mmCIF file of C-alpha atoms in Angstrom:
data_model
loop_
_atom_site.group_PDB
_atom_site.id
_atom_site.type_symbol
_atom_site.label_atom_id
_atom_site.label_comp_id
_atom_site.label_asym_id
_atom_site.label_seq_id
_atom_site.Cartn_x
_atom_site.Cartn_y
_atom_site.Cartn_z
ATOM 1 C CA MET A 1 -55.315 11.784 12.688
ATOM 2 C CA GLN A 2 -54.376 10.955 9.101
ATOM 3 C CA PRO A 3 -54.510 7.253 8.127
ATOM 4 C CA ASP A 4 -51.292 5.362 7.462
ATOM 5 C CA PRO A 5 -50.333 3.947 4.023
ATOM 6 C CA LEU A 6 -51.719 0.477 4.745
ATOM 7 C CA GLU A 7 -55.115 1.955 5.551
ATOM 8 C CA THR A 8 -55.389 3.798 2.245
ATOM 9 C CA ARG A 9 -54.061 1.169 -0.187
ATOM 10 C CA SER A 10 -56.228 0.070 -3.073
ATOM 11 C CA PRO A 11 -58.347 -3.090 -2.900
ATOM 12 C CA ALA A 12 -56.017 -4.669 -5.468
ATOM 13 C CA GLU A 13 -52.970 -3.963 -3.287
ATOM 14 C CA ARG A 14 -54.728 -5.383 -0.238
ATOM 15 C CA GLU A 15 -55.749 -8.537 -2.118
ATOM 16 C CA ALA A 16 -52.187 -9.039 -3.372
ATOM 17 C CA ALA A 17 -50.835 -8.711 0.179
ATOM 18 C CA LEU A 18 -53.520 -11.103 1.385
ATOM 19 C CA ALA A 19 -52.551 -13.702 -1.217
ATOM 20 C CA GLN A 20 -49.017 -13.687 0.202
ATOM 21 C CA ALA A 21 -49.874 -13.517 3.903
ATOM 22 C CA LEU A 22 -52.689 -16.061 4.127
ATOM 23 C CA PRO A 23 -50.685 -19.189 3.191
ATOM 24 C CA VAL A 24 -48.003 -18.176 5.705
ATOM 25 C CA GLN A 25 -50.602 -17.826 8.454
ATOM 26 C CA VAL A 26 -52.266 -21.138 7.606
ATOM 27 C CA GLN A 27 -48.846 -22.801 7.760
ATOM 28 C CA ALA A 28 -48.233 -21.180 11.155
ATOM 29 C CA ALA A 29 -51.587 -22.513 12.359
ATOM 30 C CA MET A 30 -50.597 -26.009 11.275
ATOM 31 C CA ALA A 31 -47.620 -25.782 13.649
ATOM 32 C CA VAL A 32 -49.915 -25.911 16.713
ATOM 33 C CA PRO A 33 -51.669 -29.217 17.514
ATOM 34 C CA ALA A 34 -55.297 -28.109 17.794
ATOM 35 C CA MET A 35 -55.282 -26.126 14.570
ATOM 36 C CA ALA A 36 -53.299 -28.844 12.779
ATOM 37 C CA ALA A 37 -56.058 -31.316 13.670
ATOM 38 C CA ARG A 38 -58.749 -28.934 12.408
ATOM 39 C CA LEU A 39 -56.874 -28.314 9.156
ATOM 40 C CA GLN A 40 -56.093 -31.902 8.207
ATOM 41 C CA GLY A 41 -55.972 -32.240 4.438
ATOM 42 C CA VAL A 42 -55.747 -28.473 3.837
ATOM 43 C CA ASP A 43 -53.064 -27.266 1.425
ATOM 44 C CA ALA A 44 -51.767 -24.050 2.977
ATOM 45 C CA ALA A 45 -50.398 -22.872 -0.360
ATOM 46 C CA GLY A 46 -53.905 -22.913 -1.799
ATOM 47 C CA ILE A 47 -55.422 -20.542 0.782
ATOM 48 C CA THR A 48 -54.732 -17.284 -1.034
ATOM 49 C CA SER A 49 -58.115 -15.528 -1.096
ATOM 50 C CA LEU A 50 -61.179 -14.775 0.996
ATOM 51 C CA SER A 51 -63.158 -17.412 -0.873
ATOM 52 C CA ALA A 52 -60.497 -20.027 -0.099
ATOM 53 C CA LEU A 53 -60.393 -18.928 3.544
ATOM 54 C CA ALA A 54 -64.171 -19.417 3.742
ATOM 55 C CA THR A 55 -63.703 -23.150 3.139
ATOM 56 C CA LEU A 56 -61.888 -23.565 6.475
ATOM 57 C CA PRO A 57 -63.781 -24.440 9.677
ATOM 58 C CA VAL A 58 -64.851 -21.765 12.175
ATOM 59 C CA THR A 59 -63.387 -22.120 15.682
ATOM 60 C CA ARG A 60 -65.725 -20.898 18.417
ATOM 61 C CA LYS A 61 -64.993 -19.917 22.000
ATOM 62 C CA HIS A 62 -66.676 -22.974 23.520
ATOM 63 C CA GLU A 63 -64.252 -25.141 21.521
ATOM 64 C CA LEU A 64 -61.293 -23.270 23.028
ATOM 65 C CA LEU A 65 -62.743 -23.852 26.494
ATOM 66 C CA ASP A 66 -63.383 -27.540 25.812
ATOM 67 C CA ALA A 67 -59.811 -28.004 24.565
ATOM 68 C CA GLN A 68 -58.345 -26.176 27.557
ATOM 69 C CA ASN A 69 -60.482 -28.173 29.993
ATOM 70 C CA ALA A 70 -59.282 -31.405 28.384
ATOM 71 C CA GLN A 71 -55.613 -30.431 28.749
ATOM 72 C CA ARG A 72 -55.485 -28.676 32.121
ATOM 73 C CA GLY A 73 -51.973 -28.962 33.533
ATOM 74 C CA SER A 74 -50.268 -29.921 30.278
ATOM 75 C CA ASP A 75 -51.287 -27.193 27.830
ATOM 76 C CA ALA A 76 -52.999 -24.117 29.243
ATOM 77 C CA PHE A 77 -54.093 -23.023 25.753
ATOM 78 C CA GLY A 78 -55.552 -26.348 24.664
ATOM 79 C CA GLY A 79 -53.148 -26.756 21.769
ATOM 80 C CA TYR A 80 -54.150 -23.526 20.033
ATOM 81 C CA SER A 81 -51.032 -21.477 20.812
ATOM 82 C CA ALA A 82 -47.340 -21.697 19.996
ATOM 83 C CA LEU A 83 -46.596 -19.918 23.290
ATOM 84 C CA GLY A 84 -46.137 -21.338 26.778
ATOM 85 C CA TRP A 85 -43.501 -21.839 29.478
ATOM 86 C CA ALA A 86 -41.251 -24.503 30.972
ATOM 87 C CA THR A 87 -43.988 -26.841 32.231
ATOM 88 C CA GLN A 88 -46.224 -26.333 29.193
ATOM 89 C CA ARG A 89 -45.917 -27.526 25.619
ATOM 90 C CA ALA A 90 -44.586 -24.527 23.701
ATOM 91 C CA LEU A 91 -42.587 -23.509 20.656
ATOM 92 C CA ARG A 92 -41.829 -20.090 22.138
ATOM 93 C CA PRO A 93 -42.109 -18.454 25.600
ATOM 94 C CA ALA A 94 -45.139 -16.320 26.439
ATOM 95 C CA ARG A 95 -44.716 -12.849 27.871
ATOM 96 C CA ARG A 96 -47.896 -13.031 29.937
ATOM 97 C CA VAL A 97 -50.897 -15.299 30.368
ATOM 98 C CA TYR A 98 -54.383 -13.977 31.189
ATOM 99 C CA GLN A 99 -57.605 -15.454 32.507
ATOM 100 C CA SER A 100 -61.019 -14.586 31.105
ATOM 101 C CA PRO A 101 -64.371 -15.926 32.369
ATOM 102 C CA GLY A 102 -64.761 -19.640 31.692
ATOM 103 C CA PRO A 103 -61.966 -19.793 32.691
ATOM 104 C CA ILE A 104 -60.290 -19.353 29.318
ATOM 105 C CA TYR A 105 -56.574 -18.542 29.249
ATOM 106 C CA GLU A 106 -55.047 -16.280 26.584
ATOM 107 C CA PRO A 107 -51.349 -15.780 25.806
ATOM 108 C CA GLU A 108 -49.418 -12.639 25.018
ATOM 109 C CA GLY A 109 -46.249 -12.719 22.937
ATOM 110 C CA PHE A 110 -43.285 -10.337 22.838
ATOM 111 C CA ALA A 111 -44.093 -8.512 19.591
ATOM 112 C CA ALA A 112 -44.434 -4.743 19.835
ATOM 113 C CA ASP A 113 -48.084 -3.649 19.835
ATOM 114 C CA TYR A 114 -49.032 -7.332 20.105
ATOM 115 C CA TRP A 115 -52.767 -6.530 20.180
ATOM 116 C CA ARG A 116 -52.575 -3.979 17.285
ATOM 117 C CA VAL A 117 -53.997 -1.044 19.227
ATOM 118 C CA ALA A 118 -51.803 1.816 18.027
ATOM 119 C CA ARG A 119 -53.741 2.299 14.789
ATOM 120 C CA ALA A 120 -57.024 2.649 16.690
ATOM 121 C CA MET A 121 -55.380 5.128 19.052
ATOM 122 C CA ARG A 122 -54.058 7.243 16.192
ATOM 123 C CA ALA A 123 -57.548 7.339 14.694
ATOM 124 C CA ALA A 124 -58.764 8.612 18.073
ATOM 125 C CA GLY A 125 -56.190 11.429 18.040
ATOM 126 C CA PHE A 126 -53.581 9.928 20.392
ATOM 127 C CA THR A 127 -50.026 11.056 19.653
ATOM 128 C CA ALA A 128 -46.530 10.456 20.994
ATOM 129 C CA GLY A 129 -45.993 12.316 24.262
ATOM 130 C CA ASP A 130 -49.593 11.967 25.479
ATOM 131 C CA LEU A 131 -50.167 10.829 29.051
ATOM 132 C CA VAL A 132 -52.828 8.127 28.900
ATOM 133 C CA HIS A 133 -54.948 7.449 31.983
ATOM 134 C CA ASN A 134 -55.715 3.722 31.635
ATOM 135 C CA SER A 135 -58.785 2.624 33.601
ATOM 136 C CA PHE A 136 -59.057 -0.941 32.358
ATOM 137 C CA SER A 137 -58.400 -3.696 34.869
ATOM 138 C CA TYR A 138 -54.810 -4.860 35.355
ATOM 139 C CA HIS A 139 -56.112 -7.885 37.258
ATOM 140 C CA LEU A 140 -56.382 -11.323 35.551
ATOM 141 C CA THR A 141 -57.781 -10.103 32.225
ATOM 142 C CA PRO A 142 -55.794 -8.457 29.393
ATOM 143 C CA GLY A 143 -57.861 -5.295 28.895
ATOM 144 C CA ALA A 144 -55.416 -2.867 30.526
ATOM 145 C CA TRP A 145 -52.390 -4.504 28.939
ATOM 146 C CA ILE A 146 -54.022 -4.411 25.512
ATOM 147 C CA MET A 147 -54.409 -0.636 25.739
ATOM 148 C CA GLU A 148 -51.048 -0.086 27.391
ATOM 149 C CA SER A 149 -49.215 -1.937 24.618
ATOM 150 C CA GLY A 150 -50.745 0.330 21.961
ATOM 151 C CA ALA A 151 -49.978 3.469 23.948
ATOM 152 C CA HIS A 152 -46.342 2.446 24.355
ATOM 153 C CA ALA A 153 -46.085 1.648 20.641
ATOM 154 C CA LEU A 154 -47.180 5.233 19.937
ATOM 155 C CA GLY A 155 -44.696 6.699 22.379
ATOM 156 C CA CYS A 156 -47.260 7.594 25.056
ATOM 157 C CA THR A 157 -46.810 7.492 28.822
ATOM 158 C CA VAL A 158 -49.356 5.409 30.773
ATOM 159 C CA PHE A 159 -50.840 5.897 34.229
ATOM 160 C CA PRO A 160 -52.191 2.480 35.381
ATOM 161 C CA GLY A 161 -55.412 3.660 36.988
ATOM 162 C CA GLY A 162 -57.198 0.308 36.855
ATOM 163 C CA VAL A 163 -60.805 0.027 37.981
ATOM 164 C CA GLY A 164 -62.537 1.571 40.992
ATOM 165 C CA ASN A 165 -61.001 3.998 43.508
ATOM 166 C CA THR A 166 -62.762 6.897 41.823
ATOM 167 C CA GLU A 167 -61.517 9.555 44.240
ATOM 168 C CA LEU A 168 -57.887 8.434 43.974
ATOM 169 C CA GLN A 169 -58.093 8.284 40.191
ATOM 170 C CA LEU A 170 -59.528 11.802 40.077
ATOM 171 C CA GLN A 171 -56.760 12.999 42.345
ATOM 172 C CA ALA A 172 -54.153 11.508 39.995
ATOM 173 C CA MET A 173 -55.853 13.078 36.968
ATOM 174 C CA GLN A 174 -55.872 16.464 38.667
ATOM 175 C CA HIS A 175 -52.187 16.187 39.582
ATOM 176 C CA LEU A 176 -50.832 14.567 36.392
ATOM 177 C CA ARG A 177 -53.131 16.250 33.828
ATOM 178 C CA PRO A 178 -53.512 13.401 31.303
ATOM 179 C CA SER A 179 -54.593 14.309 27.790
ATOM 180 C CA ALA A 180 -56.108 10.895 26.997
ATOM 181 C CA TYR A 181 -58.234 8.191 28.628
ATOM 182 C CA THR A 182 -58.629 4.480 27.932
ATOM 183 C CA GLY A 183 -61.254 2.377 29.662
ATOM 184 C CA THR A 184 -64.967 1.745 29.546
ATOM 185 C CA PRO A 185 -67.178 4.680 28.558
ATOM 186 C CA SER A 186 -69.373 4.217 31.629
ATOM 187 C CA PHE A 187 -66.433 4.612 34.028
ATOM 188 C CA LEU A 188 -65.300 7.744 32.219
ATOM 189 C CA ARG A 189 -68.771 9.168 32.798
ATOM 190 C CA ILE A 190 -68.557 8.218 36.489
ATOM 191 C CA LEU A 191 -65.203 10.010 36.766
ATOM 192 C CA LEU A 192 -66.515 13.162 35.092
ATOM 193 C CA GLU A 193 -69.705 13.233 37.182
ATOM 194 C CA LYS A 194 -67.664 12.790 40.362
ATOM 195 C CA ALA A 195 -65.318 15.568 39.227
ATOM 196 C CA ALA A 196 -68.269 17.916 38.698
ATOM 197 C CA GLU A 197 -69.750 16.958 42.066
ATOM 198 C CA THR A 198 -66.497 17.685 43.918
ATOM 199 C CA GLY A 199 -65.436 20.732 41.910
ATOM 200 C CA VAL A 200 -62.410 19.055 40.313
ATOM 201 C CA GLN A 201 -61.361 20.582 36.985
ATOM 202 C CA LEU A 202 -59.941 18.318 34.257
ATOM 203 C CA PRO A 203 -59.189 20.695 31.357
ATOM 204 C CA SER A 204 -56.285 18.587 30.061
ATOM 205 C CA LEU A 205 -58.471 15.570 29.218
ATOM 206 C CA GLN A 206 -59.461 15.922 25.561
ATOM 207 C CA LYS A 207 -59.639 12.448 23.971
ATOM 208 C CA ALA A 208 -60.605 8.903 24.829
ATOM 209 C CA LEU A 209 -60.484 5.430 23.320
ATOM 210 C CA VAL A 210 -63.205 3.349 24.948
ATOM 211 C CA SER A 211 -64.091 -0.326 24.694
ATOM 212 C CA GLY A 212 -65.567 -3.226 26.617
ATOM 213 C CA GLU A 213 -69.201 -2.108 26.371
ATOM 214 C CA ALA A 214 -71.650 -0.187 24.196
ATOM 215 C CA PHE A 215 -70.833 3.433 23.395
ATOM 216 C CA PRO A 216 -74.128 5.013 22.321
ATOM 217 C CA PRO A 217 -74.211 8.332 20.437
ATOM 218 C CA SER A 218 -75.921 9.945 23.427
ATOM 219 C CA LEU A 219 -72.878 9.240 25.619
ATOM 220 C CA ARG A 220 -70.495 10.283 22.843
ATOM 221 C CA ASP A 221 -72.308 13.635 22.622
ATOM 222 C CA TRP A 222 -72.349 13.969 26.422
ATOM 223 C CA LEU A 223 -68.547 13.647 26.421
ATOM 224 C CA LEU A 224 -68.180 16.144 23.579
ATOM 225 C CA GLU A 225 -70.154 18.684 25.587
ATOM 226 C CA ARG A 226 -67.427 18.352 28.214
ATOM 227 C CA GLY A 227 -64.588 18.765 25.738
ATOM 228 C CA ILE A 228 -63.688 15.099 25.271
ATOM 229 C CA ALA A 229 -63.710 13.395 21.858
ATOM 230 C CA GLY A 230 -64.438 9.743 22.557
ATOM 231 C CA TYR A 231 -63.896 6.957 20.008
ATOM 232 C CA GLN A 232 -64.594 3.265 20.338
ATOM 233 C CA ALA A 233 -62.485 0.203 19.599
ATOM 234 C CA TYR A 234 -63.934 -3.267 19.146
ATOM 235 C CA ALA A 235 -61.533 -5.824 20.628
ATOM 236 C CA THR A 236 -61.505 -9.234 22.279
ATOM 237 C CA ALA A 237 -59.002 -11.005 24.519
ATOM 238 C CA ASP A 238 -58.569 -13.714 21.879
ATOM 239 C CA VAL A 239 -57.720 -11.648 18.800
ATOM 240 C CA GLY A 240 -57.024 -8.092 20.009
ATOM 241 C CA VAL A 241 -58.393 -5.071 18.138
ATOM 242 C CA ILE A 242 -60.810 -6.034 15.385
ATOM 243 C CA ALA A 243 -62.128 -2.632 14.249
ATOM 244 C CA TYR A 244 -62.113 0.980 15.373
ATOM 245 C CA GLU A 245 -63.988 4.226 14.983
ATOM 246 C CA THR A 246 -62.718 7.169 12.935
ATOM 247 C CA SER A 247 -63.575 10.847 12.783
ATOM 248 C CA ALA A 248 -66.200 10.031 10.118
ATOM 249 C CA ARG A 249 -68.345 8.391 12.848
ATOM 250 C CA GLU A 250 -69.699 5.942 10.261
ATOM 251 C CA GLY A 251 -69.291 2.442 11.622
ATOM 252 C CA LEU A 252 -65.949 0.857 12.505
ATOM 253 C CA VAL A 253 -63.029 0.287 10.130
ATOM 254 C CA VAL A 254 -61.544 -3.217 10.242
ATOM 255 C CA ASP A 255 -57.935 -3.240 11.430
ATOM 256 C CA GLU A 256 -55.280 -3.955 8.798
ATOM 257 C CA GLY A 257 -53.968 -6.902 10.849
ATOM 258 C CA VAL A 258 -57.122 -9.015 10.646
ATOM 259 C CA ILE A 259 -59.719 -10.348 8.221
ATOM 260 C CA VAL A 260 -63.369 -10.062 9.207
ATOM 261 C CA GLU A 261 -66.148 -12.204 7.763
ATOM 262 C CA ILE A 262 -69.835 -12.007 8.636
ATOM 263 C CA VAL A 263 -71.340 -15.498 8.695
ATOM 264 C CA ARG A 264 -74.773 -16.962 9.270
ATOM 265 C CA PRO A 265 -74.999 -17.725 13.023
ATOM 266 C CA GLY A 266 -74.154 -21.325 13.807
ATOM 267 C CA THR A 267 -72.392 -21.875 10.459
ATOM 268 C CA GLY A 268 -69.323 -20.793 8.526
ATOM 269 C CA ASP A 269 -71.339 -19.520 5.566
ATOM 270 C CA VAL A 270 -70.399 -15.963 4.602
ATOM 271 C CA LEU A 271 -73.372 -13.612 4.263
ATOM 272 C CA PRO A 272 -73.793 -10.863 1.664
ATOM 273 C CA ASP A 273 -72.743 -7.360 2.680
ATOM 274 C CA GLY A 274 -75.429 -5.680 4.762
ATOM 275 C CA GLU A 275 -76.799 -8.900 6.269
ATOM 276 C CA VAL A 276 -76.427 -9.199 10.040
ATOM 277 C CA GLY A 277 -74.482 -12.241 11.207
ATOM 278 C CA GLU A 278 -71.671 -13.462 13.435
ATOM 279 C CA VAL A 279 -68.298 -11.708 13.334
ATOM 280 C CA VAL A 280 -65.574 -14.218 12.394
ATOM 281 C CA VAL A 281 -61.957 -13.040 12.626
ATOM 282 C CA THR A 282 -58.692 -14.307 11.161
ATOM 283 C CA THR A 283 -55.483 -12.843 12.579
ATOM 284 C CA PHE A 284 -51.963 -12.735 11.181
ATOM 285 C CA ASN A 285 -50.334 -13.776 14.449
ATOM 286 C CA ALA A 286 -48.098 -16.843 14.417
ATOM 287 C CA ASP A 287 -47.984 -16.932 18.237
ATOM 288 C CA TYR A 288 -51.730 -17.502 18.579
ATOM 289 C CA PRO A 289 -52.858 -18.367 15.040
ATOM 290 C CA MET A 290 -56.610 -17.893 15.105
ATOM 291 C CA LEU A 291 -58.098 -18.811 11.720
ATOM 292 C CA ARG A 292 -61.803 -17.986 11.374
ATOM 293 C CA PHE A 293 -62.375 -17.389 15.081
ATOM 294 C CA GLY A 294 -66.079 -16.952 15.851
ATOM 295 C CA THR A 295 -66.434 -14.087 18.291
ATOM 296 C CA GLY A 296 -70.106 -14.780 19.056
ATOM 297 C CA ASP A 297 -70.879 -11.118 18.309
ATOM 298 C CA LEU A 298 -73.323 -9.885 15.673
ATOM 299 C CA SER A 299 -72.559 -7.171 13.132
ATOM 300 C CA ALA A 300 -72.894 -6.352 9.431
ATOM 301 C CA VAL A 301 -70.659 -4.994 6.669
ATOM 302 C CA LEU A 302 -71.334 -1.399 5.660
ATOM 303 C CA PRO A 303 -71.160 -0.430 1.974
ATOM 304 C CA GLY A 304 -68.288 1.624 0.581
ATOM 305 C CA PRO A 305 -65.046 2.932 2.087
ATOM 306 C CA CYS A 306 -64.679 5.232 5.075
ATOM 307 C CA PRO A 307 -64.935 8.970 4.197
ATOM 308 C CA THR A 308 -61.548 9.469 5.912
ATOM 309 C CA GLY A 309 -59.846 7.647 3.016
ATOM 310 C CA ARG A 310 -59.408 4.318 4.796
ATOM 311 C CA THR A 311 -60.232 1.605 2.283
ATOM 312 C CA HIS A 312 -60.611 -1.512 4.419
ATOM 313 C CA THR A 313 -63.999 -3.084 5.198
ATOM 314 C CA ARG A 314 -66.305 -1.229 7.585
ATOM 315 C CA ILE A 315 -68.685 -2.936 9.986
ATOM 316 C CA GLN A 316 -71.702 -1.606 11.816
ATOM 317 C CA GLY A 317 -70.306 -2.269 15.277
ATOM 318 C CA TRP A 318 -71.590 -4.587 18.003
ATOM 319 C CA MET A 319 -75.225 -5.571 17.377
ATOM 320 C CA GLY A 320 -75.806 -8.335 19.943
ATOM 321 C CA ARG A 321 -74.816 -11.939 20.508
ATOM 322 C CA ALA A 322 -74.930 -14.702 17.910
ATOM 323 C CA ASP A 323 -75.327 -17.641 20.297
ATOM 324 C CA GLN A 324 -79.102 -17.989 20.435
ATOM 325 C CA THR A 325 -79.358 -21.624 21.538
ATOM 326 C CA ALA A 326 -82.667 -22.435 23.259
ATOM 327 C CA LYS A 327 -83.855 -25.477 25.176
ATOM 328 C CA VAL A 328 -87.290 -26.602 23.984
ATOM 329 C CA ARG A 329 -89.145 -29.581 25.476
ATOM 330 C CA GLY A 330 -85.883 -30.907 26.855
ATOM 331 C CA MET A 331 -84.025 -30.570 23.531
ATOM 332 C CA PHE A 332 -81.416 -27.949 22.639
ATOM 333 C CA VAL A 333 -82.125 -26.089 19.397
ATOM 334 C CA HIS A 334 -79.148 -24.377 17.749
ATOM 335 C CA PRO A 335 -78.862 -21.696 15.049
ATOM 336 C CA SER A 336 -76.940 -24.216 12.941
ATOM 337 C CA GLN A 337 -80.071 -26.381 12.763
ATOM 338 C CA VAL A 338 -82.095 -23.478 11.365
ATOM 339 C CA ALA A 339 -79.306 -22.975 8.814
ATOM 340 C CA ASP A 340 -79.550 -26.668 7.885
ATOM 341 C CA VAL A 341 -83.287 -26.241 7.228
ATOM 342 C CA LEU A 342 -82.496 -23.404 4.826
ATOM 343 C CA LYS A 343 -79.915 -25.529 3.027
ATOM 344 C CA ARG A 344 -82.554 -28.213 2.453
ATOM 345 C CA HIS A 345 -84.931 -25.623 1.031
ATOM 346 C CA PRO A 346 -82.938 -23.095 -1.035
ATOM 347 C CA GLU A 347 -86.139 -21.296 -2.027
ATOM 348 C CA LEU A 348 -86.255 -19.887 1.521
ATOM 349 C CA GLY A 349 -84.527 -16.624 2.445
ATOM 350 C CA ARG A 350 -84.272 -15.285 5.976
ATOM 351 C CA ALA A 351 -85.795 -17.464 8.683
ATOM 352 C CA ARG A 352 -86.492 -17.154 12.391
ATOM 353 C CA LEU A 353 -87.531 -19.900 14.789
ATOM 354 C CA VAL A 354 -89.825 -18.407 17.431
ATOM 355 C CA VAL A 355 -90.378 -20.191 20.749
ATOM 356 C CA GLU A 356 -93.549 -19.130 22.588
ATOM 357 C CA GLY A 357 -95.786 -20.198 25.469
ATOM 358 C CA GLU A 358 -94.824 -21.095 29.000
ATOM 359 C CA MET A 359 -92.083 -23.449 30.068
ATOM 360 C CA ALA A 360 -93.146 -27.092 29.581
ATOM 361 C CA ASN A 361 -95.832 -25.891 27.144
ATOM 362 C CA ASP A 362 -93.648 -24.659 24.315
ATOM 363 C CA ARG A 363 -94.828 -23.745 20.823
ATOM 364 C CA LEU A 364 -92.405 -23.583 17.890
ATOM 365 C CA THR A 365 -93.036 -21.574 14.737
ATOM 366 C CA LEU A 366 -90.572 -21.144 11.907
ATOM 367 C CA HIS A 367 -91.111 -17.821 10.131
ATOM 368 C CA ALA A 368 -89.433 -18.026 6.721
ATOM 369 C CA GLU A 369 -89.297 -15.687 3.753
ATOM 370 C CA THR A 370 -89.839 -16.986 0.242
ATOM 371 C CA ALA A 371 -90.625 -15.436 -3.125
ATOM 372 C CA SER A 372 -92.382 -18.595 -4.307
ATOM 373 C CA ALA A 373 -94.551 -20.512 -1.832
ATOM 374 C CA ALA A 374 -95.013 -23.631 -3.950
ATOM 375 C CA ALA A 375 -97.639 -26.182 -2.993
ATOM 376 C CA GLY A 376 -96.359 -28.512 -0.307
ATOM 377 C CA LEU A 377 -93.457 -26.272 0.718
ATOM 378 C CA GLN A 378 -94.935 -25.480 4.137
ATOM 379 C CA ALA A 379 -95.363 -29.156 5.017
ATOM 380 C CA ALA A 380 -91.923 -30.044 3.641
ATOM 381 C CA VAL A 381 -90.237 -27.357 5.752
ATOM 382 C CA ALA A 382 -92.108 -28.509 8.863
ATOM 383 C CA ALA A 383 -90.909 -32.053 8.188
ATOM 384 C CA SER A 384 -87.330 -30.834 7.855
ATOM 385 C CA VAL A 385 -87.525 -28.984 11.168
ATOM 386 C CA ARG A 386 -88.832 -32.094 12.877
ATOM 387 C CA ASP A 387 -86.155 -34.263 11.253
ATOM 388 C CA LEU A 388 -83.325 -31.941 12.310
ATOM 389 C CA THR A 389 -84.523 -30.902 15.778
ATOM 390 C CA LYS A 390 -86.822 -33.839 16.737
ATOM 391 C CA LEU A 391 -89.487 -31.238 17.555
ATOM 392 C CA ARG A 392 -92.827 -30.449 15.956
ATOM 393 C CA CYS A 393 -93.069 -26.989 14.491
ATOM 394 C CA ASP A 394 -95.565 -24.781 12.684
ATOM 395 C CA VAL A 395 -94.320 -22.973 9.583
ATOM 396 C CA GLN A 396 -95.334 -19.515 8.380
ATOM 397 C CA LEU A 397 -94.188 -18.493 4.905
ATOM 398 C CA LEU A 398 -93.706 -14.752 4.439
ATOM 399 C CA PRO A 399 -92.871 -12.477 1.509
ATOM 400 C CA PRO A 400 -89.246 -11.278 1.198
ATOM 401 C CA GLY A 401 -88.389 -8.378 3.493
ATOM 402 C CA SER A 402 -90.863 -9.371 6.210
ATOM 403 C CA LEU A 403 -88.266 -10.320 8.841
ATOM 404 C CA PRO A 404 -85.919 -7.722 10.358
ATOM 405 C CA ASN A 405 -82.253 -7.801 9.351
ATOM 406 C CA ASP A 406 -80.933 -8.200 12.899
ATOM 407 C CA GLY A 407 -79.134 -11.546 12.777
ATOM 408 C CA LYS A 408 -81.656 -13.197 15.072
ATOM 409 C CA VAL A 409 -82.242 -16.832 14.107
ATOM 410 C CA ILE A 410 -83.910 -18.130 17.279
ATOM 411 C CA GLU A 411 -86.220 -15.876 19.306
ATOM 412 C CA ASP A 412 -87.290 -17.074 22.746
ATOM 413 C CA LYS A 413 -90.534 -15.325 23.684
ATOM 414 C CA ARG A 414 -91.585 -17.661 26.480
ATOM 415 C CA SER A 415 -92.758 -16.531 29.884
ATOM 416 C CA TYR A 416 -90.389 -17.571 32.642
ATOM 417 C CA ALA A 417 -92.536 -16.294 35.497
#
């Protein structure tokens, strides 16, 4: 499908819109207690650019959980949302509340296409009048409702298939003849394999928007061989759709309703384009005003615009998890501590802390790139590691380009046998 006008605007137009929208969103965040506490001393009117946004703290999922745990019974969302209900602190009523593992509770407001899914669906070829077979779970978590909201915004009809009950879902697909599918790619494969096994024909099914797990090219091609064009959307329960695939099949285009930054794991420091780091998302949602929300996922910015004409940032897609905390000799070592070592020694580039040996007999080695291994640098870096982690560590200095660009800061290679 053709992109909409927002997707094809010039970088200058997008920056101008950002300069107007960011202060409004920061002000909305200051209206909820948890974000107000995090933003003490911030002048909302001064947050008008990506560089200004990068000065704000990153909020990570474990902080949401900690806040919710501390306020169970009084504020289900730990002070991060303007939404609630009669027995909860709230500025506005919530439409629904969901539970994700943790448990972490997420709100849904009343805005149309609250999770911003319609744009991803249009890119996948969904149009008004399609019947969408939705095989995400309608139980506890928001996955099914996220997709359903986008389908309704497009003018589609939804069959709430949910998860499991493969035979019944196939029966419904045979009777109702949906043109589109939403759900995980693996369950779509299960449905198609079961259909082939039982002789069920599904000629109407021609497109799919999948999410919730990896969608490798091999599975994409497998679906195409069966007449189904599958596209992926990258979304979370906290911030909705972050990025989506287009017909170019070159990474994922960031949704127009969010800002994506790629930061060094464990920090809020924005990395250069192409470097792998943690995906940090800012939404323009006053109901649940997430500013610099750390998803815990790894990705990287791709160079240039999408060949389809969409001009927003493109990212590589999901490349692993950013939380690489390891316990070594009874002490937790965090990616942020490796970042602190690099800040003390700016002559270092990429670095990776490798943990080896067997449990209770751990060996730590910091592999760090540098273009100038000055005398005494190795010993100074080792001293910094010990100062910051309270652990002894060997240091290996390497020429630039020696370490892979995969976002890995701590690598645990110990034997757990």
